[in-house]
CSV table of C-alpha atoms in Angstrom, one decimal:
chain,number,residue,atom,x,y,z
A,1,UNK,CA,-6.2,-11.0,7.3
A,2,UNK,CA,-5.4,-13.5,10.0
A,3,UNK,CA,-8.6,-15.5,9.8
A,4,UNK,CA,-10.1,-14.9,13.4
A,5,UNK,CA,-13.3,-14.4,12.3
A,6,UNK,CA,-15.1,-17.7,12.8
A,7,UNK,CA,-18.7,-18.0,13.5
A,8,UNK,CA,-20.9,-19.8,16.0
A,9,UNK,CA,-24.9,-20.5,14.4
A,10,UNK,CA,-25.8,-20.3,17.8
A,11,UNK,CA,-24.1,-16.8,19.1
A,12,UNK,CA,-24.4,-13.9,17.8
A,13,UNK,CA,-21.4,-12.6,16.7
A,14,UNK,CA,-19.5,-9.5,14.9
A,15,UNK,CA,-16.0,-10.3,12.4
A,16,UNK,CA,-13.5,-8.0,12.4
A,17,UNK,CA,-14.9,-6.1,9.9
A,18,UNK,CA,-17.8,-5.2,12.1
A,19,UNK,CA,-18.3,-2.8,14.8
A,20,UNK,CA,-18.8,-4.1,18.1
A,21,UNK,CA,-22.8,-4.6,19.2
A,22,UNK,CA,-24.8,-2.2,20.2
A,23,UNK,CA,-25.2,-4.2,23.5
A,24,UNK,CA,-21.6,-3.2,24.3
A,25,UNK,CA,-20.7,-0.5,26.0
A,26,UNK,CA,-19.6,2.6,24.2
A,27,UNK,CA,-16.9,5.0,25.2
A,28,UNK,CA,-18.8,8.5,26.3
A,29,UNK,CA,-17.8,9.8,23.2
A,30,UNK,CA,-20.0,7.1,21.7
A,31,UNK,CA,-22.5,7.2,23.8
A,32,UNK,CA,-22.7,11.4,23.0
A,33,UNK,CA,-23.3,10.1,19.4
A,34,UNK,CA,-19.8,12.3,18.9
A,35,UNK,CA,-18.0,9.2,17.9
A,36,UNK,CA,-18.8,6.2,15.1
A,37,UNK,CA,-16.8,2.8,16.1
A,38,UNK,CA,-14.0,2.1,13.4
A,39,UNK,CA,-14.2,-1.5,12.1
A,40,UNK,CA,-11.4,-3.7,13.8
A,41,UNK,CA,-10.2,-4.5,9.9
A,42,UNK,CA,-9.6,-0.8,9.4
A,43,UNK,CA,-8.2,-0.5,12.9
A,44,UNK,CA,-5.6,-3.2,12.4
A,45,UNK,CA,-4.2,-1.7,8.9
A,46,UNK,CA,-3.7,1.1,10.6
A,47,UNK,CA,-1.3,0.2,12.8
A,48,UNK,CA,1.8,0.3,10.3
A,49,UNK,CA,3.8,-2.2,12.4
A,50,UNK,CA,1.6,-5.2,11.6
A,51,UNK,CA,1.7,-4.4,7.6
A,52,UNK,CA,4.3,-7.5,7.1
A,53,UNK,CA,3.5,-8.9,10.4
A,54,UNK,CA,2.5,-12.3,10.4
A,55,UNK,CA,-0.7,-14.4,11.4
A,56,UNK,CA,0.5,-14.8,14.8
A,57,UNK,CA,0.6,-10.8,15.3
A,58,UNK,CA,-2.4,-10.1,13.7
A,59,UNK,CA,-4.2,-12.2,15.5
A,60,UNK,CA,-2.9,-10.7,19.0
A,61,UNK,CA,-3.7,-7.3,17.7
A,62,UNK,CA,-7.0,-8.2,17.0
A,63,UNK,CA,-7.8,-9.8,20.4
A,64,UNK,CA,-6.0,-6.4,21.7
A,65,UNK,CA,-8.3,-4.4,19.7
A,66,UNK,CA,-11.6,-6.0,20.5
A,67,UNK,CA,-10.4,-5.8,24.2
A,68,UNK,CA,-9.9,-1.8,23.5
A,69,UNK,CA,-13.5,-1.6,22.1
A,70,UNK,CA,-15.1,-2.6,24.7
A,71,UNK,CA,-12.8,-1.7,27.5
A,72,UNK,CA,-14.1,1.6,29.9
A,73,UNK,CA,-12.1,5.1,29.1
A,74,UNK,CA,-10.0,3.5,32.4
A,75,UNK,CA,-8.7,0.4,30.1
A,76,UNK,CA,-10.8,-2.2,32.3
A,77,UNK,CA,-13.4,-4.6,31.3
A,78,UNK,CA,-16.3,-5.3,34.1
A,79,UNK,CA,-16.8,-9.3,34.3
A,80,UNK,CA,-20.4,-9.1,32.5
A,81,UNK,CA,-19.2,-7.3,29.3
A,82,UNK,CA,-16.0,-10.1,29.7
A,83,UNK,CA,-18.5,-13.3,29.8
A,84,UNK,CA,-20.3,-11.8,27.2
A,85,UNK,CA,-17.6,-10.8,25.1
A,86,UNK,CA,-16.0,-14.0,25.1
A,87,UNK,CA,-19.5,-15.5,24.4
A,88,UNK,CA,-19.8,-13.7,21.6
A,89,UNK,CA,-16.3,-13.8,19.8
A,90,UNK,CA,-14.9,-17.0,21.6
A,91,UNK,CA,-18.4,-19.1,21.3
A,92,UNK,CA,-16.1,-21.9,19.0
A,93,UNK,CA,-14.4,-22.3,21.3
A,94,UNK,CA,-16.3,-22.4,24.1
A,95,UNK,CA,-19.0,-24.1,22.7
A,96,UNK,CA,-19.5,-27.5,24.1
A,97,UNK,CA,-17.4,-26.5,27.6
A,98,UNK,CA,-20.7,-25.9,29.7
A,99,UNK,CA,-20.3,-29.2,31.1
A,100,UNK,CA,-16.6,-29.2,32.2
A,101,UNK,CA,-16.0,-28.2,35.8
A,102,UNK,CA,-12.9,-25.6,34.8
A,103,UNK,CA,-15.0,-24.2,32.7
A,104,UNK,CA,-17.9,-23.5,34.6
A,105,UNK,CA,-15.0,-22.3,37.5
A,106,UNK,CA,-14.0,-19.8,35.3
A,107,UNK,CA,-17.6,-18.5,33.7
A,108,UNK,CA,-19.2,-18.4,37.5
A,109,UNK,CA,-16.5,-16.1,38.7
A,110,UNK,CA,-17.1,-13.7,36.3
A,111,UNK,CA,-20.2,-14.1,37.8
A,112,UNK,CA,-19.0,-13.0,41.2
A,113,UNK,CA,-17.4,-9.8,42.7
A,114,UNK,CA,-19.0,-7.7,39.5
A,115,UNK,CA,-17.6,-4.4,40.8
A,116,UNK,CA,-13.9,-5.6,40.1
A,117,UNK,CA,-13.2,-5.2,36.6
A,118,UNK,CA,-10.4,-7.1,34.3
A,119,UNK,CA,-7.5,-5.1,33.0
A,120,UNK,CA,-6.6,-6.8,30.0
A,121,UNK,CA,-3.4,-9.1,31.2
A,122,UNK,CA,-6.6,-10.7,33.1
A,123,UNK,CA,-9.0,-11.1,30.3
A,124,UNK,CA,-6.1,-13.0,28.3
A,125,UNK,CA,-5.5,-15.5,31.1
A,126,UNK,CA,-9.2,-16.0,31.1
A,127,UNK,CA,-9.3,-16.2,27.2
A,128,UNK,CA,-6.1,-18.5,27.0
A,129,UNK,CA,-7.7,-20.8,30.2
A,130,UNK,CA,-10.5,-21.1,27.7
A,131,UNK,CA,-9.1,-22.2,24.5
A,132,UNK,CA,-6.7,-24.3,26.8
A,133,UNK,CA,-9.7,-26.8,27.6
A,134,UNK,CA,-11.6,-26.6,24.4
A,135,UNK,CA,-12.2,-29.2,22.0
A,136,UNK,CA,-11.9,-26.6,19.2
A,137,UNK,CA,-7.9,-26.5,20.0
A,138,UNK,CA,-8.2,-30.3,19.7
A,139,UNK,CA,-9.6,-30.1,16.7
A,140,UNK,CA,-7.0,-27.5,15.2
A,141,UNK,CA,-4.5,-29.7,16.8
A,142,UNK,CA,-5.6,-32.5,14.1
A,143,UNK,CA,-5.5,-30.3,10.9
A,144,UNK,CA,-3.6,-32.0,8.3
A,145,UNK,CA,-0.2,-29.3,8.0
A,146,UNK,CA,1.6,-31.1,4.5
A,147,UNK,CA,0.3,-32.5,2.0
């Protein structure tokens, strides 16, 4: 597994081998009660592509599949299920950003215009924008590589 699961004490979050909270929206098949949400771990072995892929690729899957989960049947995300999305599975790296101008730029216009939804070449400029700033990425930046 790539190792994307991290968690925030102060978010709730899910890991990959979770379904996606009940606060999310569900497809209509979901909402029917015809469908049960496959765990993003289950989801991402089957995809026969990424069985030698590396971290790198997993890890894009995964973002791709948590996108899918809570996308509409159109592929789109609105802004609120985005902000809380990336509340929920990006609070490490958001965590601390309240105070920083870009950030609170970025998080007020998901705020803004809610009837215009995010395809998902959209959401990852958001998403990267985020860990861009973060002090999490400075963090990782400092991890010790050799021995």
């Amino acid at each position: 597994m790539c190792g994307c699961g991290a968690s925030v004490p102060s978010t709730q979050q899910y890991s990959v081998n979770q379904p996606a909270p009940a606060s999310m929206k569900k497809s209509p098949l979901a909402e029917a009660g015809m469908a049960k949400r496959i765990a993003i771990a289950k989801q991402l072995a089957s995809i026969k592509a990424l069985g030698k892929g590396s971290d790198l690729e997993k890890a894009f899957a995964t973002v791709a599949l948590v996108y899918n989960n809570s996308a509409d049947p159109e592929g789109k995300l609105s802004r609120a299920d985005t902000k809380n999305l990336l509340q929920t599975q990006f609070g490490s790296f958001i965590q601390g950003q309240e105070n920083k101008p870009k950030y609170q730029e970025i998080i007020s216009s998901l705020d803004e215009e809610s009837e215009n939804k995010l395809d998902f070449e959209d959401f990852m400029i958001v998403l990267i924008s985020l860990s861009l700033m973060s002090d999490l990425l400075q963090e990782i930046r400092k991890v010790k590589t050799t021995k």
